[in-house]
Amino acid sequence: MTMPVFEEYEPAGDCVCLGCAQRRRTLARGRAIALRDGGHPAAHGARRALVLATAAGVVLGGGGSAALAAADPVPGPGPVAPADRNGSDGPGTPQGDRAPLHGRPAPVTGPRPPSSAAGRPGAPPAVRAIDRATIINRAKIWLDAQVPYSMSEYWSDGYRQDCSGYVSMVWNLGTNEWTGSLDTFATKITKEELLPGDMLLFHNPADPNNGSHVVIFGGWADETRTHYIAYEQTRPYTRKLATPYGYWKNSEKYLPYRYNGVTTGILPDVPVPGAPAAGTAVFPGAAKFGPGADNEHVTELAKMLIGRGALRFYPKGPSSKWSEADRQATQAFQQAQGWTGADADGIPGEHTWRLLVQRQGKDIPPTGRTAPGTTPGTAPGKVPGKGPGTAPGKAPGAGPGKAPGTAPGTVKPPVAPPGALPGSAGVPAYPGLRFFRPGQSHPAVLALGRRLVQKGFGKYYTSGPGPSWSEADRRNVEAFQRAQGWRGALADGYPGPETWRRLFA
């Protein structure tokens, strides 16, 4: 069986000659995380120590070799010497062991508590508070730097360059953990509770080399919640990718966890157990909202709305300046409560604010469903009869469509299966993503293929199209998605509700 690309194994030893050691330190100088963002001081101190040691070596006549020897007490990024691993307090597995940050002196070791298993401390250190915005921003640091995968080397921030070292860095744990200890810093949650910054963990205690892996959950890729954005450290470099839930292999063994130190700060906000309700309890007054308003309460409103299902209205996140996105999102929440007319004007009143702060009332329904007080086929916040269109920041899958043409050759709309999302304004009902997967066969696949050909996106068909999903279908869908200006996870070749709507519009 071919080993998954993320398998952690022992690579060949790295060169430890003085020239290579100096080169590694030189390459690391520009890659450290800033101290203000939680970077490791030793990574910054290593450079100063090397410069001072070099100067001292020249004065004393010791040359470059003496300088490098003097700098050794403050090790920088590079491979771990075998002696370091043999004396580590971790499991005897090919994964990187539990260890302090590279460059930080190891703590004084003593007898292991009887209740502590190998590589798993009796109790983790006190968790560091961190908000979700910082978690995702830290995940992007290695992504932007394209950190190469290695279970024996350490990046300039002191964290090991494998999957568990990456999560340790993203959560700012202050130590290098492994897949057998990360859960001690977290609480198991459900799929429905997942939010950006949580992790999906698979640890095989019987054989940690057989598929153990961990990723950071970056949010759902679409409203079907069959795919999510994964931030992970894997070969060859750190990556961000739309991934099937829970993973490409052993999906049922990946369990969701939430870091115990997470607070708030990303969308949606997460209430901390025992903490006061999110938002300012006292309503600041309607004068703080509406055109021209620019204050912290507008930002606070947007964050609470996003936590109730309004993420699609905010493509750039919340802002202190009032915008049409705020009005549409507020109106969508008000309509979800069944309010109409002046009660759903998009300006928050005391009742709207109280429901948001206390997390009461109904959430904004996902796109494709009808909220109370909304005309079917009308997006939340859209006045019926004012023409098609989507709210600012609408995610793919939202908004009414235009009825398909009735000219000869028009594809016959497929019969919607149970559970399909209702179509809008003449667009056939979206059957669901599960039918557009390898090995699946359904009339909707045939209808999709024929529509792609009609739209001029059938060049990958050598025969057909047909009712069985194929790679040709995927590539043609991807071409269509790219023609809409979508990139990344939005152009993966698998049709979501918005791809479907635009094809049949």
PDB file of N, CA and C in Angstrom, residues 373-425:
ATOM      1  N   GLY A 373     -40.879  35.108   6.916  1.00  0.00           N
ATOM      2  CA  GLY A 373     -41.063  36.489   6.499  1.00  0.00           C
ATOM      3  C   GLY A 373     -40.377  36.842   5.201  1.00  0.00           C
ATOM      4  N   THR A 374     -39.851  35.826   4.489  1.00  0.00           N
ATOM      5  CA  THR A 374     -39.152  36.077   3.238  1.00  0.00           C
ATOM      6  C   THR A 374     -39.864  35.371   2.105  1.00  0.00           C
ATOM      7  N   THR A 375     -40.029  36.048   1.009  1.00  0.00           N
ATOM      8  CA  THR A 375     -40.652  35.419  -0.149  1.00  0.00           C
ATOM      9  C   THR A 375     -39.742  34.347  -0.714  1.00  0.00           C
ATOM     10  N   PRO A 376     -40.264  33.133  -1.010  1.00  0.00           N
ATOM     11  CA  PRO A 376     -39.413  32.095  -1.582  1.00  0.00           C
ATOM     12  C   PRO A 376     -38.687  32.602  -2.814  1.00  0.00           C
ATOM     13  N   GLY A 377     -37.386  32.222  -2.893  1.00  0.00           N
ATOM     14  CA  GLY A 377     -36.572  32.661  -4.016  1.00  0.00           C
ATOM     15  C   GLY A 377     -35.940  34.023  -3.802  1.00  0.00           C
ATOM     16  N   THR A 378     -36.174  34.614  -2.615  1.00  0.00           N
ATOM     17  CA  THR A 378     -35.606  35.918  -2.314  1.00  0.00           C
ATOM     18  C   THR A 378     -34.548  35.770  -1.254  1.00  0.00           C
ATOM     19  N   ALA A 379     -33.397  36.338  -1.472  1.00  0.00           N
ATOM     20  CA  ALA A 379     -32.320  36.261  -0.487  1.00  0.00           C
ATOM     21  C   ALA A 379     -32.707  37.042   0.748  1.00  0.00           C
ATOM     22  N   PRO A 380     -32.274  36.590   1.957  1.00  0.00           N
ATOM     23  CA  PRO A 380     -32.554  37.359   3.160  1.00  0.00           C
ATOM     24  C   PRO A 380     -32.079  38.794   3.004  1.00  0.00           C
ATOM     25  N   GLY A 381     -32.939  39.727   3.340  1.00  0.00           N
ATOM     26  CA  GLY A 381     -32.562  41.128   3.204  1.00  0.00           C
ATOM     27  C   GLY A 381     -32.884  41.702   1.849  1.00  0.00           C
ATOM     28  N   LYS A 382     -33.429  40.887   0.920  1.00  0.00           N
ATOM     29  CA  LYS A 382     -33.771  41.352  -0.422  1.00  0.00           C
ATOM     30  C   LYS A 382     -35.266  41.627  -0.481  1.00  0.00           C
ATOM     31  N   VAL A 383     -35.658  42.796  -0.920  1.00  0.00           N
ATOM     32  CA  VAL A 383     -37.078  43.119  -1.013  1.00  0.00           C
ATOM     33  C   VAL A 383     -37.671  42.409  -2.211  1.00  0.00           C
ATOM     34  N   PRO A 384     -38.740  41.616  -2.023  1.00  0.00           N
ATOM     35  CA  PRO A 384     -39.340  40.911  -3.155  1.00  0.00           C
ATOM     36  C   PRO A 384     -39.775  41.880  -4.246  1.00  0.00           C
ATOM     37  N   GLY A 385     -39.546  41.459  -5.477  1.00  0.00           N
ATOM     38  CA  GLY A 385     -40.011  42.244  -6.605  1.00  0.00           C
ATOM     39  C   GLY A 385     -39.030  43.259  -7.114  1.00  0.00           C
ATOM     40  N   LYS A 386     -37.814  43.320  -6.506  1.00  0.00           N
ATOM     41  CA  LYS A 386     -36.837  44.316  -6.946  1.00  0.00           C
ATOM     42  C   LYS A 386     -35.755  43.714  -7.820  1.00  0.00           C
ATOM     43  N   GLY A 387     -36.061  42.569  -8.404  1.00  0.00           N
ATOM     44  CA  GLY A 387     -35.132  42.019  -9.369  1.00  0.00           C
ATOM     45  C   GLY A 387     -34.110  41.105  -8.738  1.00  0.00           C
ATOM     46  N   PRO A 388     -33.435  40.290  -9.598  1.00  0.00           N
ATOM     47  CA  PRO A 388     -32.449  39.360  -9.083  1.00  0.00           C
ATOM     48  C   PRO A 388     -31.208  40.085  -8.604  1.00  0.00           C
ATOM     49  N   GLY A 389     -30.453  39.397  -7.805  1.00  0.00           N
ATOM     50  CA  GLY A 389     -29.221  39.975  -7.270  1.00  0.00           C
ATOM     51  C   GLY A 389     -28.857  39.279  -6.000  1.00  0.00           C
ATOM     52  N   THR A 390     -27.639  39.485  -5.553  1.00  0.00           N
ATOM     53  CA  THR A 390     -27.191  38.847  -4.328  1.00  0.00           C
ATOM     54  C   THR A 390     -26.728  39.908  -3.361  1.00  0.00           C
ATOM     55  N   ALA A 391     -26.861  39.595  -2.085  1.00  0.00           N
ATOM     56  CA  ALA A 391     -26.434  40.528  -1.055  1.00  0.00           C
ATOM     57  C   ALA A 391     -24.930  40.664  -1.079  1.00  0.00           C
ATOM     58  N   PRO A 392     -24.415  41.794  -0.611  1.00  0.00           N
ATOM     59  CA  PRO A 392     -22.959  41.963  -0.599  1.00  0.00           C
ATOM     60  C   PRO A 392     -22.303  40.842   0.171  1.00  0.00           C
ATOM     61  N   GLY A 393     -21.298  40.240  -0.428  1.00  0.00           N
ATOM     62  CA  GLY A 393     -20.556  39.191   0.249  1.00  0.00           C
ATOM     63  C   GLY A 393     -21.227  37.856   0.216  1.00  0.00           C
ATOM     64  N   LYS A 394     -22.244  37.684  -0.631  1.00  0.00           N
ATOM     65  CA  LYS A 394     -22.913  36.394  -0.688  1.00  0.00           C
ATOM     66  C   LYS A 394     -21.945  35.301  -1.068  1.00  0.00           C
ATOM     67  N   ALA A 395     -21.969  34.217  -0.342  1.00  0.00           N
ATOM     68  CA  ALA A 395     -21.120  33.085  -0.679  1.00  0.00           C
ATOM     69  C   ALA A 395     -21.700  32.363  -1.878  1.00  0.00           C
ATOM     70  N   PRO A 396     -20.857  31.628  -2.623  1.00  0.00           N
ATOM     71  CA  PRO A 396     -21.392  30.824  -3.717  1.00  0.00           C
ATOM     72  C   PRO A 396     -22.524  29.949  -3.227  1.00  0.00           C
ATOM     73  N   GLY A 397     -23.606  29.943  -4.007  1.00  0.00           N
ATOM     74  CA  GLY A 397     -24.759  29.159  -3.593  1.00  0.00           C
ATOM     75  C   GLY A 397     -25.913  30.046  -3.200  1.00  0.00           C
ATOM     76  N   ALA A 398     -25.713  31.376  -3.178  1.00  0.00           N
ATOM     77  CA  ALA A 398     -26.763  32.262  -2.729  1.00  0.00           C
ATOM     78  C   ALA A 398     -27.335  33.040  -3.891  1.00  0.00           C
ATOM     79  N   GLY A 399     -28.553  33.505  -3.682  1.00  0.00           N
ATOM     80  CA  GLY A 399     -29.135  34.438  -4.645  1.00  0.00           C
ATOM     81  C   GLY A 399     -30.042  33.765  -5.640  1.00  0.00           C
ATOM     82  N   PRO A 400     -31.057  34.483  -6.102  1.00  0.00           N
ATOM     83  CA  PRO A 400     -31.971  33.920  -7.080  1.00  0.00           C
ATOM     84  C   PRO A 400     -31.347  33.872  -8.454  1.00  0.00           C
ATOM     85  N   GLY A 401     -31.866  33.050  -9.286  1.00  0.00           N
ATOM     86  CA  GLY A 401     -31.322  32.933 -10.639  1.00  0.00           C
ATOM     87  C   GLY A 401     -32.350  33.287 -11.676  1.00  0.00           C
ATOM     88  N   LYS A 402     -31.959  33.236 -12.937  1.00  0.00           N
ATOM     89  CA  LYS A 402     -32.830  33.554 -14.059  1.00  0.00           C
ATOM     90  C   LYS A 402     -33.284  32.244 -14.676  1.00  0.00           C
ATOM     91  N   ALA A 403     -34.498  32.183 -15.058  1.00  0.00           N
ATOM     92  CA  ALA A 403     -35.025  30.934 -15.593  1.00  0.00           C
ATOM     93  C   ALA A 403     -34.267  30.517 -16.828  1.00  0.00           C
ATOM     94  N   PRO A 404     -33.977  29.206 -16.966  1.00  0.00           N
ATOM     95  CA  PRO A 404     -33.288  28.748 -18.163  1.00  0.00           C
ATOM     96  C   PRO A 404     -34.155  28.954 -19.396  1.00  0.00           C
ATOM     97  N   GLY A 405     -33.507  29.060 -20.540  1.00  0.00           N
ATOM     98  CA  GLY A 405     -34.234  29.307 -21.779  1.00  0.00           C
ATOM     99  C   GLY A 405     -35.125  28.144 -22.155  1.00  0.00           C
ATOM    100  N   THR A 406     -36.079  28.423 -23.008  1.00  0.00           N
ATOM    101  CA  THR A 406     -37.012  27.381 -23.429  1.00  0.00           C
ATOM    102  C   THR A 406     -36.824  27.042 -24.891  1.00  0.00           C
ATOM    103  N   ALA A 407     -35.708  27.508 -25.451  1.00  0.00           N
ATOM    104  CA  ALA A 407     -35.458  27.209 -26.860  1.00  0.00           C
ATOM    105  C   ALA A 407     -35.208  25.719 -27.039  1.00  0.00           C
ATOM    106  N   PRO A 408     -35.397  25.206 -28.279  1.00  0.00           N
ATOM    107  CA  PRO A 408     -35.123  23.791 -28.510  1.00  0.00           C
ATOM    108  C   PRO A 408     -33.702  23.432 -28.099  1.00  0.00           C
ATOM    109  N   GLY A 409     -33.563  22.277 -27.498  1.00  0.00           N
ATOM    110  CA  GLY A 409     -32.242  21.819 -27.066  1.00  0.00           C
ATOM    111  C   GLY A 409     -31.980  22.100 -25.602  1.00  0.00           C
ATOM    112  N   THR A 410     -32.915  22.811 -24.953  1.00  0.00           N
ATOM    113  CA  THR A 410     -32.718  23.103 -23.533  1.00  0.00           C
ATOM    114  C   THR A 410     -32.720  21.797 -22.743  1.00  0.00           C
ATOM    115  N   VAL A 411     -31.786  21.686 -21.810  1.00  0.00           N
ATOM    116  CA  VAL A 411     -31.681  20.467 -21.022  1.00  0.00           C
ATOM    117  C   VAL A 411     -32.895  20.313 -20.135  1.00  0.00           C
ATOM    118  N   LYS A 412     -33.435  19.134 -20.104  1.00  0.00           N
ATOM    119  CA  LYS A 412     -34.565  18.867 -19.237  1.00  0.00           C
ATOM    120  C   LYS A 412     -34.084  18.852 -17.791  1.00  0.00           C
ATOM    121  N   PRO A 413     -34.666  19.648 -16.925  1.00  0.00           N
ATOM    122  CA  PRO A 413     -34.197  19.691 -15.547  1.00  0.00           C
ATOM    123  C   PRO A 413     -34.295  18.316 -14.899  1.00  0.00           C
ATOM    124  N   PRO A 414     -33.268  17.908 -14.139  1.00  0.00           N
ATOM    125  CA  PRO A 414     -33.303  16.614 -13.479  1.00  0.00           C
ATOM    126  C   PRO A 414     -34.298  16.612 -12.332  1.00  0.00           C
ATOM    127  N   VAL A 415     -34.781  15.432 -12.008  1.00  0.00           N
ATOM    128  CA  VAL A 415     -35.681  15.286 -10.872  1.00  0.00           C
ATOM    129  C   VAL A 415     -34.876  15.442  -9.601  1.00  0.00           C
ATOM    130  N   ALA A 416     -35.332  16.312  -8.708  1.00  0.00           N
ATOM    131  CA  ALA A 416     -34.585  16.580  -7.484  1.00  0.00           C
ATOM    132  C   ALA A 416     -34.723  15.408  -6.519  1.00  0.00           C
ATOM    133  N   PRO A 417     -33.614  14.910  -5.975  1.00  0.00           N
ATOM    134  CA  PRO A 417     -33.676  13.836  -4.988  1.00  0.00           C
ATOM    135  C   PRO A 417     -34.137  14.370  -3.649  1.00  0.00           C
ATOM    136  N   PRO A 418     -34.533  13.496  -2.723  1.00  0.00           N
ATOM    137  CA  PRO A 418     -34.926  13.954  -1.390  1.00  0.00           C
ATOM    138  C   PRO A 418     -33.777  14.723  -0.741  1.00  0.00           C
ATOM    139  N   GLY A 419     -34.107  15.821  -0.075  1.00  0.00           N
ATOM    140  CA  GLY A 419     -33.091  16.605   0.615  1.00  0.00           C
ATOM    141  C   GLY A 419     -32.408  17.638  -0.251  1.00  0.00           C
ATOM    142  N   ALA A 420     -32.816  17.731  -1.542  1.00  0.00           N
ATOM    143  CA  ALA A 420     -32.177  18.708  -2.425  1.00  0.00           C
ATOM    144  C   ALA A 420     -32.560  20.119  -2.007  1.00  0.00           C
ATOM    145  N   LEU A 421     -31.648  21.065  -2.237  1.00  0.00           N
ATOM    146  CA  LEU A 421     -31.949  22.462  -1.947  1.00  0.00           C
ATOM    147  C   LEU A 421     -32.906  22.993  -3.004  1.00  0.00           C
ATOM    148  N   PRO A 422     -33.924  23.725  -2.591  1.00  0.00           N
ATOM    149  CA  PRO A 422     -34.886  24.233  -3.571  1.00  0.00           C
ATOM    150  C   PRO A 422     -34.244  25.174  -4.546  1.00  0.00           C
ATOM    151  N   GLY A 423     -34.691  25.112  -5.802  1.00  0.00           N
ATOM    152  CA  GLY A 423     -34.173  26.023  -6.810  1.00  0.00           C
ATOM    153  C   GLY A 423     -34.831  27.377  -6.689  1.00  0.00           C
ATOM    154  N   SER A 424     -34.319  28.333  -7.445  1.00  0.00           N
ATOM    155  CA  SER A 424     -34.872  29.680  -7.373  1.00  0.00           C
ATOM    156  C   SER A 424     -35.235  30.157  -8.768  1.00  0.00           C
ATOM    157  N   ALA A 425     -36.423  30.711  -8.882  1.00  0.00           N
ATOM    158  CA  ALA A 425     -36.884  31.381 -10.108  1.00  0.00           C
ATOM    159  C   ALA A 425     -36.620  30.558 -11.356  1.00  0.00           C
TER     160      ALA A 425
END
